[in-house]
Coordinates of C-alpha atoms and ligand atoms in Angstrom, one line a residue:
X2 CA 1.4 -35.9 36.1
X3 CA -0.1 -32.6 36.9
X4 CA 2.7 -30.6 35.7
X5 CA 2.3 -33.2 31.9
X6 CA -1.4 -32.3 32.2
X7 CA -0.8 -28.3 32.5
X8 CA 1.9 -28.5 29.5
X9 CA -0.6 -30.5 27.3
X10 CA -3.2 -27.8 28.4
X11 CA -0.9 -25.0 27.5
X12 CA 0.2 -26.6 23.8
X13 CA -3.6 -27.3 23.2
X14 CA -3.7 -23.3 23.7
X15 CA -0.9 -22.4 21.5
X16 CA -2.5 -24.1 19.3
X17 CA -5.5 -23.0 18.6
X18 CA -4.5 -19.6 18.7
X19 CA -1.8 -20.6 16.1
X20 CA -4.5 -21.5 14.2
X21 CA -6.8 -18.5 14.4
X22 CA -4.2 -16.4 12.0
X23 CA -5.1 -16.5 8.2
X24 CA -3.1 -16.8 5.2
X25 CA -2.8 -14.0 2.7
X26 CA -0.8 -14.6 -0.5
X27 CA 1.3 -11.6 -0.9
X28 CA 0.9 -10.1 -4.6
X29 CA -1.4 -12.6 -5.1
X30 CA 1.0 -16.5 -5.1
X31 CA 3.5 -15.8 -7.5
X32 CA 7.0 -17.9 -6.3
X33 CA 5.1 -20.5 -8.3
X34 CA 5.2 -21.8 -11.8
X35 CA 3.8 -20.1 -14.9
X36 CA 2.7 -17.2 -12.0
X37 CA 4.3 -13.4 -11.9
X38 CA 3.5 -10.4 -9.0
X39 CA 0.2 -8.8 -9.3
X40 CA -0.5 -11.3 -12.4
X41 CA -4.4 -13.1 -12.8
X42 CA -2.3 -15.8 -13.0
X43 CA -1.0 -15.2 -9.2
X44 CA -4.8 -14.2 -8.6
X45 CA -5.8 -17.9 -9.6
X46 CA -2.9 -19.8 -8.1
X47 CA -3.7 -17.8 -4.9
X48 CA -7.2 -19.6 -5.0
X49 CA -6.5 -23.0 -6.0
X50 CA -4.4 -23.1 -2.3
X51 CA -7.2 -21.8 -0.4
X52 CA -5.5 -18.9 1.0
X53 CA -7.3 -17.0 2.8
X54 CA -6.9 -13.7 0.9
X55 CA -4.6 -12.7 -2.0
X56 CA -3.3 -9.4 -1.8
X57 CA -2.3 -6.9 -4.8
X58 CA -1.6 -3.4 -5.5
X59 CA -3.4 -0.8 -7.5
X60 CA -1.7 2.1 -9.6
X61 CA -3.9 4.7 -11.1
X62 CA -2.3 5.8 -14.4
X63 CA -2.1 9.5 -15.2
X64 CA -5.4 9.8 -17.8
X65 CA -7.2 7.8 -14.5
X66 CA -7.1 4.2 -15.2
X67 CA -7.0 1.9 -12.7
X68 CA -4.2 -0.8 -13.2
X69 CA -2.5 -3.9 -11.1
X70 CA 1.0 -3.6 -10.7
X71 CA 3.4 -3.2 -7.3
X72 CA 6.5 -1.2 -8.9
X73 CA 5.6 2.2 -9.1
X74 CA 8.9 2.2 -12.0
X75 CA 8.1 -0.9 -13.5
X76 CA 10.3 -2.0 -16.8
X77 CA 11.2 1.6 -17.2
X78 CA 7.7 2.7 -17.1
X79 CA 6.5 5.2 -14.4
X80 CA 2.7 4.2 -13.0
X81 CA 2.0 7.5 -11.9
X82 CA 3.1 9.4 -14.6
X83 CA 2.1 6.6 -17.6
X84 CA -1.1 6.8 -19.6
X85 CA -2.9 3.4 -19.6
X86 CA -1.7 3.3 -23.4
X87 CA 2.0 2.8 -22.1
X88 CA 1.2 0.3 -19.1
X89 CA -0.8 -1.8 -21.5
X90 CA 2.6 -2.8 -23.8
X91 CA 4.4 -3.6 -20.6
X92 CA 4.7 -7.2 -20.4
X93 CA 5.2 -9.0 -16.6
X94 CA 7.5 -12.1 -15.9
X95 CA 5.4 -14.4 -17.0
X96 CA 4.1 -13.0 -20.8
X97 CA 0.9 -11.6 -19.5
X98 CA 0.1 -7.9 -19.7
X99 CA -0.6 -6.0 -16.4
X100 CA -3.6 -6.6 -15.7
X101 CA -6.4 -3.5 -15.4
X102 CA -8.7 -3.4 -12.0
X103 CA -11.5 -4.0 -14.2
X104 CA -10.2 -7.4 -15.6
X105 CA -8.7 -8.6 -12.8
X106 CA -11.9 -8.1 -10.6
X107 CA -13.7 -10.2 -13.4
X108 CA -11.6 -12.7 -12.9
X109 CA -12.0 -12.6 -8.9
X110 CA -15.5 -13.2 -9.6
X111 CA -15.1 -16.2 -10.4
X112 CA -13.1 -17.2 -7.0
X113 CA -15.5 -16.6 -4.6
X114 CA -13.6 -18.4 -1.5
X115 CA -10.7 -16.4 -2.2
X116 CA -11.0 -12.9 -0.3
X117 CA -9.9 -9.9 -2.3
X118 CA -6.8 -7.7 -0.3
X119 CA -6.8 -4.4 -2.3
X120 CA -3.8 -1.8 -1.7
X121 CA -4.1 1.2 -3.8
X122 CA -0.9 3.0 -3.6
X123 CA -0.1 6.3 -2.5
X124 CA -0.2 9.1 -4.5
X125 CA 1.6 11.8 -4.8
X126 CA -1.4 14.4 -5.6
X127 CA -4.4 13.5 -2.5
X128 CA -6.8 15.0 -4.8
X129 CA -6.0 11.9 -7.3
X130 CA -5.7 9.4 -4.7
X131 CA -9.2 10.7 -3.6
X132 CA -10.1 10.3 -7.0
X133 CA -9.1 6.5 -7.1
X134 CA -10.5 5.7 -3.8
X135 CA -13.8 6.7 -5.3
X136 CA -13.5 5.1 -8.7
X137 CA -12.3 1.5 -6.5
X138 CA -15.2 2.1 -4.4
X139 CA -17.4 2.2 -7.4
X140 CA -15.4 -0.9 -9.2
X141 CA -16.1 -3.2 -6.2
X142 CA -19.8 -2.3 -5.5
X143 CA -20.0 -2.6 -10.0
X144 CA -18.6 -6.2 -9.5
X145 CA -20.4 -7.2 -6.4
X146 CA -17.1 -7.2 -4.7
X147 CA -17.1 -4.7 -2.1
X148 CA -18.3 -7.1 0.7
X149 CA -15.4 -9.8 -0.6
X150 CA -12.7 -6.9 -0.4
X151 CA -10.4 -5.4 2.4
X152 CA -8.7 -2.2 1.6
X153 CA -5.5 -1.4 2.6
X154 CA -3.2 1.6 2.1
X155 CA 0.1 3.2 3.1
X156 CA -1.8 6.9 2.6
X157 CA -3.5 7.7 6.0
X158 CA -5.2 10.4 3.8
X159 CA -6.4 7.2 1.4
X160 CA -7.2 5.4 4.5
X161 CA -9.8 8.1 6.2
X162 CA -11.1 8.9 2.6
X163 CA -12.4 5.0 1.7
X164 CA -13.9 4.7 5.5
X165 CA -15.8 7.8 4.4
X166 CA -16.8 6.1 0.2
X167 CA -17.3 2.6 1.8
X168 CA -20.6 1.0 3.7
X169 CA -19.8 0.1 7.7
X170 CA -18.6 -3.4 7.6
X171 CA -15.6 -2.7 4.9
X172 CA -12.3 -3.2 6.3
X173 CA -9.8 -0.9 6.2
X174 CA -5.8 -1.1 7.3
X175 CA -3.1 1.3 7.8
X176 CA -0.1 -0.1 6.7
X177 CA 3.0 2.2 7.4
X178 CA 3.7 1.2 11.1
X179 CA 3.7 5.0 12.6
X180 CA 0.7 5.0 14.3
X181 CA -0.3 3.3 17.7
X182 CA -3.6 1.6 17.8
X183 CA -5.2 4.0 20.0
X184 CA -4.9 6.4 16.9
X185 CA -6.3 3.7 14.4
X186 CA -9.7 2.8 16.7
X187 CA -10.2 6.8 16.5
X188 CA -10.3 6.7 12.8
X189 CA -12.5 3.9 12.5
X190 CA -10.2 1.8 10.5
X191 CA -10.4 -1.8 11.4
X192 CA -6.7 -2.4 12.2
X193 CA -3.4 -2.3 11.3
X194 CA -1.4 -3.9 8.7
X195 CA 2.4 -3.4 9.6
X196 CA 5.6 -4.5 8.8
X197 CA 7.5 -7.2 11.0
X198 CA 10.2 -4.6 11.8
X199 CA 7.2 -1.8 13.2
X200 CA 6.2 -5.2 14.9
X201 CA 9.1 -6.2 16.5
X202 CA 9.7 -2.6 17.7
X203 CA 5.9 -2.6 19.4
X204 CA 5.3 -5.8 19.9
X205 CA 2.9 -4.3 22.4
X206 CA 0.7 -3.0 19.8
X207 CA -0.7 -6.7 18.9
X208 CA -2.4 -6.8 22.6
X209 CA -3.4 -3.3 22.2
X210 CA -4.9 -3.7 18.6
X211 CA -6.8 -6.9 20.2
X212 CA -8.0 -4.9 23.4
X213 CA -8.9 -1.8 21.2
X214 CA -11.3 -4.8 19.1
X215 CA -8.8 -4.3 15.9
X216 CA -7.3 -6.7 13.7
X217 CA -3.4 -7.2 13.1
X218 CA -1.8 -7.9 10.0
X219 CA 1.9 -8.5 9.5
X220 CA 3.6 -8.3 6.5
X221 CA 6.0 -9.4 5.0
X222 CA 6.5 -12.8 6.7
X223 CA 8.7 -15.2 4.6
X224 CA 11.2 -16.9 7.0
X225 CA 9.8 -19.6 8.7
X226 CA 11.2 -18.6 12.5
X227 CA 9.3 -15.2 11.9
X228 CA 6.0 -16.6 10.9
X229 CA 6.2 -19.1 14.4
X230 CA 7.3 -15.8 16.1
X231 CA 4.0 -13.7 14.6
X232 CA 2.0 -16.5 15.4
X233 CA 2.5 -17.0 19.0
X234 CA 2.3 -13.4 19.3
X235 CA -1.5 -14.0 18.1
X236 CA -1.7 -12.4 15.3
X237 CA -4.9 -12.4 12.9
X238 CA -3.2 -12.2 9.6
X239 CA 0.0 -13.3 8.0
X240 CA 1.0 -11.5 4.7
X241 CA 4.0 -13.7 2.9
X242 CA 5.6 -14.6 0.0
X243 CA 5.2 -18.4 0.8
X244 CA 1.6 -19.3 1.5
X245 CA 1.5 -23.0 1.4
X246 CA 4.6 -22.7 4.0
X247 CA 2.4 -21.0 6.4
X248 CA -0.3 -22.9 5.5
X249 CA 1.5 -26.0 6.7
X250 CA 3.3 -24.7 9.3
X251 CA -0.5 -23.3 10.9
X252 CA -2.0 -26.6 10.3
X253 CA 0.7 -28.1 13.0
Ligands
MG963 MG1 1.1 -4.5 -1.5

């Protein structure tokens, strides 16, 4: 009976740190119909889930426009070497155009449950990546956004430059998966955003991140033995293709 009792104790546990980890729809929720990566349309299906956070990626084109889009060659079009002239014809999957920052941060406005996970992507001069870290710094705070908003980034060099633009209480993550916690707490950032695979290798960054007071993201989490494996490894975030999957599976 004791033994029953310690087991029930132990699954009550589990499970409610299973469901402390929160849901973010990666490139917004797009494996859905009418919906396409990085489109408003993703942005709004994200919301009507209740995810915790939709993520998307931010290009800035080469006359210094800030535009939505993962591919960096996207339908033959480069997004670092593009003007905003060439991005605009591009259609995605689902008929839309790609969306600007500025009109998809309209739209966010009017989602206000749904938090905001920005990724600007890394480019290849850090001048201009300083450059866009400042100009999405001053987007947010235009749009009232910046408190609704976690940043994340690839670049360290983008990483130490928006905890430098951005008021204390923005959240920052380092996503490439190279650098122990320890090194993360010392820049200030507010965790780390990995990849399963630099997960898997350090699982024993998870208990560090915690211990150091950081946050852990892990991306990209599709499979659903991998999200049960994340989760009982405590996790705070889980970044996947299938949101309403994870949803269920959390609400166990
Ligand atoms: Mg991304």
């Amino acid at each position: 009976m004791r033994r029953l009792l310690f087991s029930a104790l132990c699954l009550c546990v589990a499970m409610a740190g299973f469901s402390q980890a929160k849901v973010i729809a990666h490139r917004g929720y797009w494996k859905t119909d009418g919906s396409a990566q990085n489109s408003i349309r993703s942005l709004v299906k994200a919301d009507s889930i209740k995810v915790f956070g939709s993520e998307f990626d931010v290009w800035m084109t080469s006359d210094d426009k800030l535009v939505v889009n993962h591919d960096q060659v996207f339908k033959g079009v480069n997004f670092e070497n593009a003007t905003s002239e060439e991005v605009a014809k591009i259609r995605l999957d689902n008929g839309e155009k790609v969306p600007t920052l500025e009109e998809y941060l309209i739209e966010a406005r009017k989602m206000p449950d749904t938090r905001l996970i920005l990724e600007l992507k890394s480019l290849t001069d850090p001048t201009r990546e300083d450059k866009a870290c400042a100009m999405i710094v001053d987007m947010l705070k235009k749009y009232g956004l910046l408190g609704r908003t976690d940043i994340i980034c690839f670049s360290i060099n983008a990483c130490i430059e928006f905890k430098k633009l951005c008021p204390v209480g923005v959240k920052i993550y380092y996503l490439d998966g190279d650098l122990p916690p320890k090194k993360i707490a010392k820049l200030g950032l507010a965790g780390v955003d990995y990849s399963m695979k630099a997960l898997r290798k350090h699982p024993e960054w998870i208990k560090q991140a915690h211990d150091l007071g950081l946050e852990v993201n892990v991306w990209t989490v599709d499979k659903e033995e991998d999200m049960k494996y994340f989760l009982e490894q405590g996790v705070d975030y889980l970044t996947t293709n299938h949101p309403e999957q994870a949803q269920k599976l959390i609400a166990k």
